[in-house]
Every structure is written in C-alpha cells, then in structure tokens.
GROMACS .gro file of N, CA and C in nm:
model
  405
    1MET      N    1   0.025   1.295  -0.780
    1MET     CA    2  -0.073   1.150  -0.709
    1MET      C    3  -0.165   1.189  -0.661
    2ASP      N    4  -0.292   1.077  -0.665
    2ASP     CA    5  -0.399   1.107  -0.673
    2ASP      C    6  -0.396   1.080  -0.551
    3ARG      N    7  -0.518   1.109  -0.454
    3ARG     CA    8  -0.581   1.076  -0.321
    3ARG      C    9  -0.694   1.082  -0.351
    4ASP      N   10  -0.773   0.940  -0.241
    4ASP     CA   11  -0.925   0.968  -0.233
    4ASP      C   12  -0.964   0.971  -0.073
    5ARG      N   13  -1.054   0.881  -0.085
    5ARG     CA   14  -1.116   0.875   0.061
    5ARG      C   15  -1.038   0.783   0.172
    6TYR      N   16  -0.879   0.687   0.120
    6TYR     CA   17  -0.885   0.613   0.185
    6TYR      C   18  -0.733   0.555   0.182
    7THR      N   19  -0.663   0.615   0.083
    7THR     CA   20  -0.557   0.558  -0.059
    7THR      C   21  -0.479   0.720  -0.130
    8TYR      N   22  -0.434   0.667  -0.169
    8TYR     CA   23  -0.327   0.730  -0.269
    8TYR      C   24  -0.277   0.650  -0.390
    9ARG      N   25  -0.245   0.720  -0.503
    9ARG     CA   26  -0.262   0.637  -0.606
    9ARG      C   27  -0.210   0.718  -0.749
   10LEU      N   28  -0.092   0.644  -0.817
   10LEU     CA   29  -0.005   0.695  -0.917
   10LEU      C   30  -0.033   0.593  -1.013
   11ARG      N   31  -0.038   0.630  -1.139
   11ARG     CA   32  -0.078   0.534  -1.264
   11ARG      C   33   0.113   0.538  -1.362
   12VAL      N   34   0.151   0.443  -1.383
   12VAL     CA   35   0.302   0.459  -1.455
   12VAL      C   36   0.287   0.389  -1.542
   13GLU      N   37   0.361   0.413  -1.662
   13GLU     CA   38   0.294   0.349  -1.749
   13GLU      C   39   0.460   0.245  -1.795
   14ALA      N   40   0.390   0.152  -1.704
   14ALA     CA   41   0.539   0.077  -1.669
   14ALA      C   42   0.412  -0.080  -1.652
   15ASP      N   43   0.488  -0.171  -1.704
   15ASP     CA   44   0.413  -0.321  -1.680
   15ASP      C   45   0.441  -0.326  -1.560
   16LEU      N   46   0.313  -0.443  -1.456
   16LEU     CA   47   0.314  -0.524  -1.397
   16LEU      C   48   0.472  -0.548  -1.326
   17ALA      N   49   0.540  -0.594  -1.382
   17ALA     CA   50   0.671  -0.699  -1.280
   17ALA      C   51   0.737  -0.529  -1.275
   18THR      N   52   0.750  -0.485  -1.399
   18THR     CA   53   0.888  -0.389  -1.365
   18THR      C   54   0.805  -0.281  -1.230
   19ALA      N   55   0.694  -0.198  -1.252
   19ALA     CA   56   0.609  -0.128  -1.165
   19ALA      C   57   0.602  -0.212  -0.976
   20GLU      N   58   0.620  -0.367  -1.016
   20GLU     CA   59   0.610  -0.439  -0.867
   20GLU      C   60   0.746  -0.455  -0.804
   21THR      N   61   0.836  -0.465  -0.893
   21THR     CA   62   0.999  -0.447  -0.837
   21THR      C   63   1.017  -0.341  -0.798
   22ALA      N   64   1.005  -0.182  -0.900
   22ALA     CA   65   1.009  -0.082  -0.855
   22ALA      C   66   0.946  -0.016  -0.702
   23ILE      N   67   0.814  -0.062  -0.696
   23ILE     CA   68   0.762  -0.029  -0.543
   23ILE      C   69   0.837  -0.108  -0.457
   24ARG      N   70   0.909  -0.230  -0.466
   24ARG     CA   71   0.891  -0.343  -0.348
   24ARG      C   72   1.051  -0.258  -0.343
   25GLN      N   73   1.127  -0.181  -0.408
   25GLN     CA   74   1.295  -0.145  -0.408
   25GLN      C   75   1.220  -0.005  -0.334
   26ALA      N   76   1.197   0.066  -0.380
   26ALA     CA   77   1.124   0.230  -0.307
   26ALA      C   78   1.045   0.191  -0.134
   27LEU      N   79   0.988   0.084  -0.136
   27LEU     CA   80   0.958   0.065  -0.049
   27LEU      C   81   1.021   0.036   0.083
   28ALA      N   82   1.130  -0.055   0.054
   28ALA     CA   83   1.286  -0.071   0.105
   28ALA      C   84   1.404   0.035   0.120
   29ASP      N   85   1.367   0.110   0.015
   29ASP     CA   86   1.487   0.204   0.057
   29ASP      C   87   1.399   0.332   0.159
   30GLU      N   88   1.278   0.314   0.255
   30GLU     CA   89   1.197   0.405   0.340
   30GLU      C   90   1.146   0.292   0.435
   31GLY      N   91   1.306   0.218   0.440
   31GLY     CA   92   1.209   0.123   0.577
   31GLY      C   93   1.142   0.042   0.580
   32PHE      N   94   1.009   0.002   0.507
   32PHE     CA   95   0.954  -0.079   0.467
   32PHE      C   96   0.973  -0.225   0.392
   33GLY      N   97   0.932  -0.357   0.526
   33GLY     CA   98   0.970  -0.460   0.396
   33GLY      C   99   0.790  -0.520   0.400
   34VAL      N  100   0.818  -0.622   0.342
   34VAL     CA  101   0.698  -0.626   0.281
   34VAL      C  102   0.677  -0.813   0.347
   35LEU      N  103   0.594  -0.774   0.385
   35LEU     CA  104   0.582  -0.925   0.526
   35LEU      C  105   0.516  -0.996   0.420
   36THR      N  106   0.356  -0.950   0.352
   36THR     CA  107   0.269  -1.042   0.299
   36THR      C  108   0.259  -1.027   0.176
   37GLU      N  109   0.224  -1.140   0.083
   37GLU     CA  110   0.184  -1.087  -0.069
   37GLU      C  111   0.104  -1.153  -0.136
   38ILE      N  112  -0.045  -1.077  -0.205
   38ILE     CA  113  -0.148  -1.207  -0.192
   38ILE      C  114  -0.192  -1.147  -0.387
   39ASP      N  115  -0.127  -1.243  -0.430
   39ASP     CA  116  -0.178  -1.268  -0.598
   39ASP      C  117  -0.374  -1.299  -0.602
   40VAL      N  118  -0.426  -1.134  -0.595
   40VAL     CA  119  -0.579  -1.130  -0.577
   40VAL      C  120  -0.572  -1.272  -0.695
   41GLN      N  121  -0.527  -1.187  -0.829
   41GLN     CA  122  -0.579  -1.260  -0.945
   41GLN      C  123  -0.577  -1.393  -0.962
   42ALA      N  124  -0.489  -1.522  -0.912
   42ALA     CA  125  -0.438  -1.609  -0.846
   42ALA      C  126  -0.563  -1.675  -0.742
   43THR      N  127  -0.578  -1.611  -0.710
   43THR     CA  128  -0.632  -1.626  -0.577
   43THR      C  129  -0.825  -1.664  -0.615
   44LEU      N  130  -0.885  -1.557  -0.712
   44LEU     CA  131  -1.012  -1.530  -0.763
   44LEU      C  132  -1.024  -1.690  -0.871
   45GLN      N  133  -0.915  -1.643  -0.946
   45GLN     CA  134  -0.931  -1.802  -1.025
   45GLN      C  135  -0.908  -1.914  -0.950
   46GLU      N  136  -0.832  -1.961  -0.899
   46GLU     CA  137  -0.790  -2.083  -0.793
   46GLU      C  138  -0.961  -2.088  -0.732
   47LYS      N  139  -1.047  -1.976  -0.640
   47LYS     CA  140  -1.133  -1.996  -0.561
   47LYS      C  141  -1.270  -1.967  -0.603
   48LEU      N  142  -1.286  -1.919  -0.725
   48LEU     CA  143  -1.415  -1.922  -0.768
   48LEU      C  144  -1.373  -1.918  -0.973
   49GLY      N  145  -1.288  -1.918  -1.023
   49GLY     CA  146  -1.257  -1.948  -1.120
   49GLY      C  147  -1.332  -1.814  -1.209
   50GLU      N  148  -1.277  -1.716  -1.160
   50GLU     CA  149  -1.360  -1.596  -1.179
   50GLU      C  150  -1.143  -1.567  -1.294
   51GLU      N  151  -1.218  -1.499  -1.375
   51GLU     CA  152  -1.071  -1.432  -1.459
   51GLU      C  153  -1.069  -1.280  -1.416
   52THR      N  154  -0.964  -1.244  -1.384
   52THR     CA  155  -0.981  -1.074  -1.336
   52THR      C  156  -0.837  -1.053  -1.355
   53THR      N  157  -0.803  -0.954  -1.414
   53THR     CA  158  -0.691  -0.880  -1.445
   53THR      C  159  -0.577  -0.852  -1.270
   54PRO      N  160  -0.442  -0.895  -1.348
   54PRO     CA  161  -0.369  -0.842  -1.275
   54PRO      C  162  -0.360  -0.771  -1.174
   55TYR      N  163  -0.339  -0.784  -1.019
   55TYR     CA  164  -0.337  -0.762  -0.851
   55TYR      C  165  -0.308  -0.789  -0.781
   56THR      N  166  -0.188  -0.711  -0.736
   56THR     CA  167  -0.088  -0.814  -0.613
   56THR      C  168  -0.111  -0.707  -0.510
   57ILE      N  169  -0.141  -0.726  -0.370
   57ILE     CA  170  -0.155  -0.669  -0.231
   57ILE      C  171  -0.018  -0.692  -0.156
   58LEU      N  172   0.048  -0.638  -0.154
   58LEU     CA  173   0.193  -0.655  -0.049
   58LEU      C  174   0.171  -0.563   0.041
   59GLY      N  175   0.196  -0.647   0.192
   59GLY     CA  176   0.164  -0.577   0.297
   59GLY      C  177   0.307  -0.544   0.353
   60ALA      N  178   0.293  -0.407   0.369
   60ALA     CA  179   0.428  -0.324   0.380
   60ALA      C  180   0.459  -0.290   0.538
   61CYS      N  181   0.579  -0.310   0.620
   61CYS     CA  182   0.584  -0.264   0.716
   61CYS      C  183   0.684  -0.253   0.786
   62ASN      N  184   0.693  -0.096   0.842
   62ASN     CA  185   0.830  -0.022   0.899
   62ASN      C  186   0.837  -0.062   1.051
   63PRO      N  187   0.917  -0.177   1.035
   63PRO     CA  188   0.896  -0.241   1.181
   63PRO      C  189   0.946  -0.158   1.329
   64ALA      N  190   0.996  -0.060   1.292
   64ALA     CA  191   1.019   0.104   1.433
   64ALA      C  192   0.885   0.098   1.431
   65MET      N  193   0.834   0.150   1.361
   65MET     CA  194   0.695   0.233   1.301
   65MET      C  195   0.607   0.138   1.351
   66ALA      N  196   0.615   0.040   1.308
   66ALA     CA  197   0.510  -0.062   1.376
   66ALA      C  198   0.466  -0.134   1.482
   67HIS      N  199   0.624  -0.054   1.568
   67HIS     CA  200   0.673  -0.106   1.722
   67HIS      C  201   0.624   0.015   1.788
   68GLN      N  202   0.607   0.117   1.732
   68GLN     CA  203   0.546   0.260   1.849
   68GLN      C  204   0.434   0.215   1.784
   69ALA      N  205   0.316   0.135   1.682
   69ALA     CA  206   0.216   0.195   1.755
   69ALA      C  207   0.137   0.098   1.810
   70LEU      N  208   0.184  -0.015   1.822
   70LEU     CA  209   0.213  -0.163   1.941
   70LEU      C  210   0.179  -0.070   2.082
   71ALA      N  211   0.257  -0.007   2.067
   71ALA     CA  212   0.324   0.057   2.235
   71ALA      C  213   0.235   0.129   2.250
   72ALA      N  214   0.123   0.253   2.121
   72ALA     CA  215   0.069   0.324   2.182
   72ALA      C  216  -0.044   0.228   2.213
   73ASP      N  217  -0.129   0.126   2.107
   73ASP     CA  218  -0.247   0.049   2.136
   73ASP      C  219  -0.181  -0.039   2.080
   74PRO      N  220  -0.189  -0.193   2.170
   74PRO     CA  221  -0.197  -0.288   2.125
   74PRO      C  222  -0.303  -0.377   2.021
   75ALA      N  223  -0.409  -0.323   1.988
   75ALA     CA  224  -0.511  -0.383   1.988
   75ALA      C  225  -0.482  -0.297   1.807
   76ILE      N  226  -0.368  -0.228   1.745
   76ILE     CA  227  -0.390  -0.188   1.654
   76ILE      C  228  -0.351  -0.262   1.538
   77GLY      N  229  -0.271  -0.337   1.553
   77GLY     CA  230  -0.235  -0.453   1.471
   77GLY      C  231  -0.374  -0.564   1.384
   78ALA      N  232  -0.483  -0.469   1.391
   78ALA     CA  233  -0.601  -0.513   1.323
   78ALA      C  234  -0.547  -0.448   1.203
   79LEU      N  235  -0.494  -0.368   1.301
   79LEU     CA  236  -0.444  -0.281   1.088
   79LEU      C  237  -0.345  -0.250   1.006
   80LEU      N  238  -0.255  -0.343   1.110
   80LEU     CA  239  -0.175  -0.381   1.010
   80LEU      C  240  -0.129  -0.482   0.915
   81PRO      N  241  -0.020  -0.519   0.846
   81PRO     CA  242  -0.010  -0.415   0.799
   81PRO      C  243  -0.013  -0.295   0.682
   82CYS      N  244   0.041  -0.213   0.652
   82CYS     CA  245   0.045  -0.107   0.543
   82CYS      C  246   0.002  -0.167   0.416
   83ASN      N  247  -0.163  -0.189   0.319
   83ASN     CA  248  -0.142  -0.205   0.224
   83ASN      C  249  -0.096  -0.149   0.103
   84VAL      N  250  -0.041  -0.222  -0.014
   84VAL     CA  251   0.024  -0.092  -0.106
   84VAL      C  252  -0.039  -0.206  -0.248
   85VAL      N  253  -0.127  -0.206  -0.317
   85VAL     CA  254  -0.153  -0.268  -0.454
   85VAL      C  255  -0.045  -0.191  -0.534
   86VAL      N  256  -0.073  -0.352  -0.641
   86VAL     CA  257   0.013  -0.295  -0.783
   86VAL      C  258  -0.112  -0.366  -0.883
   87ARG      N  259  -0.148  -0.257  -0.966
   87ARG     CA  260  -0.259  -0.400  -1.006
   87ARG      C  261  -0.236  -0.313  -1.185
   88ALA      N  262  -0.313  -0.401  -1.280
   88ALA     CA  263  -0.300  -0.359  -1.437
   88ALA      C  264  -0.405  -0.287  -1.427
   89HIS      N  265  -0.352  -0.146  -1.469
   89HIS     CA  266  -0.489  -0.048  -1.513
   89HIS      C  267  -0.543  -0.065  -1.626
   90PRO      N  268  -0.698  -0.030  -1.606
   90PRO     CA  269  -0.770  -0.055  -1.726
   90PRO      C  270  -0.705   0.030  -1.847
   91ASP      N  271  -0.656   0.136  -1.820
   91ASP     CA  272  -0.611   0.205  -1.985
   91ASP      C  273  -0.444   0.215  -2.004
   92GLY      N  274  -0.403   0.060  -1.930
   92GLY     CA  275  -0.286   0.047  -1.958
   92GLY      C  276  -0.178   0.073  -1.863
   93GLY      N  277  -0.084   0.040  -1.909
   93GLY     CA  278   0.076   0.064  -1.790
   93GLY      C  279  -0.013  -0.072  -1.658
   94SER      N  280   0.050   0.059  -1.558
   94SER     CA  281   0.012   0.028  -1.446
   94SER      C  282  -0.056   0.144  -1.331
   95GLU      N  283  -0.099   0.061  -1.201
   95GLU     CA  284  -0.117   0.148  -1.126
   95GLU      C  285  -0.096   0.074  -0.956
   96LEU      N  286   0.005   0.177  -0.869
   96LEU     CA  287   0.028   0.177  -0.748
   96LEU      C  288  -0.072   0.266  -0.622
   97ILE      N  289  -0.104   0.209  -0.547
   97ILE     CA  290  -0.230   0.210  -0.461
   97ILE      C  291  -0.195   0.150  -0.327
   98ALA      N  292  -0.134   0.325  -0.248
   98ALA     CA  293  -0.104   0.239  -0.118
   98ALA      C  294  -0.213   0.330   0.000
   99ILE      N  295  -0.260   0.223   0.086
   99ILE     CA  296  -0.366   0.286   0.201
   99ILE      C  297  -0.252   0.397   0.266
  100ASP      N  298  -0.380   0.529   0.308
  100ASP     CA  299  -0.377   0.649   0.370
  100ASP      C  300  -0.371   0.613   0.561
  101PRO      N  301  -0.238   0.616   0.572
  101PRO     CA  302  -0.234   0.569   0.731
  101PRO      C  303  -0.283   0.660   0.854
  102ASP      N  304  -0.301   0.774   0.765
  102ASP     CA  305  -0.366   0.859   0.844
  102ASP      C  306  -0.556   0.857   0.855
  103ARG      N  307  -0.604   0.754   0.774
  103ARG     CA  308  -0.746   0.695   0.773
  103ARG      C  309  -0.739   0.593   0.840
  104MET      N  310  -0.679   0.515   0.798
  104MET     CA  311  -0.648   0.365   0.905
  104MET      C  312  -0.607   0.373   1.025
  105LEU      N  313  -0.532   0.423   1.059
  105LEU     CA  314  -0.474   0.483   1.163
  105LEU      C  315  -0.623   0.567   1.295
  106GLY      N  316  -0.654   0.635   1.200
  106GLY     CA  317  -0.767   0.766   1.262
  106GLY      C  318  -0.847   0.670   1.328
  107LEU      N  319  -0.894   0.544   1.278
  107LEU     CA  320  -1.030   0.435   1.333
  107LEU      C  321  -0.938   0.373   1.489
  108ALA      N  322  -0.880   0.416   1.540
  108ALA     CA  323  -0.836   0.398   1.652
  108ALA      C  324  -0.836   0.505   1.716
  109ASP      N  325  -0.867   0.595   1.692
  109ASP     CA  326  -0.854   0.804   1.792
  109ASP      C  327  -0.801   0.760   1.910
  110GLU      N  328  -0.678   0.741   1.858
  110GLU     CA  329  -0.587   0.736   1.969
  110GLU      C  330  -0.495   0.847   1.943
  111PRO      N  331  -0.474   0.985   2.002
  111PRO     CA  332  -0.396   1.092   1.981
  111PRO      C  333  -0.207   1.082   1.983
  112ALA      N  334  -0.195   0.916   2.060
  112ALA     CA  335  -0.068   0.920   2.042
  112ALA      C  336  -0.032   0.878   1.898
  113LEU      N  337  -0.119   0.805   1.791
  113LEU     CA  338  -0.103   0.750   1.656
  113LEU      C  339  -0.053   0.865   1.544
  114ALA      N  340  -0.147   1.006   1.606
  114ALA     CA  341  -0.156   1.045   1.503
  114ALA      C  342   0.002   1.154   1.399
  115ASP      N  343   0.042   1.209   1.485
  115ASP     CA  344   0.243   1.203   1.413
  115ASP      C  345   0.298   1.070   1.357
  116LEU      N  346   0.230   0.969   1.424
  116LEU     CA  347   0.308   0.869   1.398
  116LEU      C  348   0.219   0.822   1.222
  117ALA      N  349   0.137   0.819   1.209
  117ALA     CA  350   0.048   0.787   1.078
  117ALA      C  351   0.063   0.905   0.975
  118GLN      N  352   0.151   1.039   1.014
  118GLN     CA  353   0.165   1.121   0.910
  118GLN      C  354   0.273   1.116   0.889
  119GLU      N  355   0.402   1.076   0.968
  119GLU     CA  356   0.542   0.986   0.916
  119GLU      C  357   0.486   0.862   0.864
  120VAL      N  358   0.412   0.771   0.853
  120VAL     CA  359   0.413   0.656   0.764
  120VAL      C  360   0.368   0.714   0.655
  121GLY      N  361   0.252   0.773   0.626
  121GLY     CA  362   0.213   0.810   0.577
  121GLY      C  363   0.304   0.923   0.415
  122GLN      N  364   0.430   0.943   0.456
  122GLN     CA  365   0.521   1.035   0.389
  122GLN      C  366   0.613   0.956   0.338
  123GLY      N  367   0.652   0.823   0.387
  123GLY     CA  368   0.705   0.763   0.356
  123GLY      C  369   0.662   0.676   0.263
  124LEU      N  370   0.538   0.610   0.261
  124LEU     CA  371   0.418   0.545   0.145
  124LEU      C  372   0.448   0.693   0.039
  125ARG      N  373   0.397   0.772   0.072
  125ARG     CA  374   0.371   0.850  -0.063
  125ARG      C  375   0.517   0.908  -0.140
  126ARG      N  376   0.643   0.877  -0.070
  126ARG     CA  377   0.761   0.892  -0.098
  126ARG      C  378   0.828   0.751  -0.148
  127ALA      N  379   0.769   0.681  -0.151
  127ALA     CA  380   0.800   0.530  -0.218
  127ALA      C  381   0.699   0.506  -0.366
  128LEU      N  382   0.592   0.549  -0.313
  128LEU     CA  383   0.485   0.572  -0.473
  128LEU      C  384   0.581   0.659  -0.549
  129ASP      N  385   0.615   0.782  -0.546
  129ASP     CA  386   0.690   0.887  -0.593
  129ASP      C  387   0.821   0.791  -0.637
  130ALA      N  388   0.878   0.723  -0.595
  130ALA     CA  389   1.020   0.701  -0.614
  130ALA      C  390   1.018   0.572  -0.692
  131ALA      N  391   0.895   0.509  -0.686
  131ALA     CA  392   0.879   0.402  -0.784
  131ALA      C  393   0.819   0.475  -0.944
  132ALA      N  394   0.693   0.530  -0.928
  132ALA     CA  395   0.721   0.635  -1.065
  132ALA      C  396   0.788   0.684  -1.100
  133GLY      N  397   0.867   0.767  -1.044
  133GLY     CA  398   1.053   0.787  -1.101
  133GLY      C  399   1.129   0.750  -1.190
  134SER      N  400   1.121   0.569  -1.147
  134SER     CA  401   1.209   0.524  -1.183
  134SER      C  402   1.165   0.387  -1.282
  135VAL      N  403   1.040   0.389  -1.338
  135VAL     CA  404   1.003   0.323  -1.445
  135VAL      C  405   0.983   0.460  -1.563
   0.00000   0.00000   0.00000
C-alpha cells in the first residue's frame, strides 16, 4: 500500500466493477457504510461534456466513530464522511484510494480526535488490503 500526503492507495488487477464490489464489502466488514456515491465520470460528462476515465467517490462512514468525532467537535462533520475512491488505473486494472484520517482530522487540532483518527485509518487500511486480497 502506498501512502502520500493525504491518502492510502492500492492498485489491483481487477476491473472497476469487481474492485468496487470488493471495497464495498470490505468497508462493510470493517463497520463502514457507504452514505454517498458520486460517479465523477458521469457528472463531468453531464455538466461539462468532458470525457474522463471511470472514477467513483464513495462516502464511507462508521456510525460509532462518527458519533465520537462529533461529540469531540461538532464542526468535524465538515470533514466527514471518509472518502474512498475507485478509479480506472491508467496502466490497467483499478486503483483504490482512501483518505488518511490522521491528516483529515488533524486539521481540527483537537487532541481528543487523535486516537479516533488512528482507529479509523486502521479500519480503512484493513478494508483496502481486504479488497485487494479478494480480487
């Protein structure tokens, strides 16, 4: 798994539909539900007439963890849910990308969120690994 400034990334040799099914199941297994789904490719086509590669953003949320975060800082909702991207990789296969909650929740500068961010991050990384291992 690669980590950059604010995400975790994994390339898988699966087609987009298989990769998306796998990450949805892996997120569910980690206690995350998908609250939102944005088909970026379709949106850019519809709104701008632009042709792009397949790219879907899944807004994942673990209700218990979200509740803890909101209790620590009610404004943290502006940083929720945790986005997970499924996109066609330019070299073939698919790429799974998840936000790094340590970076995201670190913006709040709220000490009570540090442990929670690590816990959420561990769950997201396990989901990425599980999805990659199942395709």
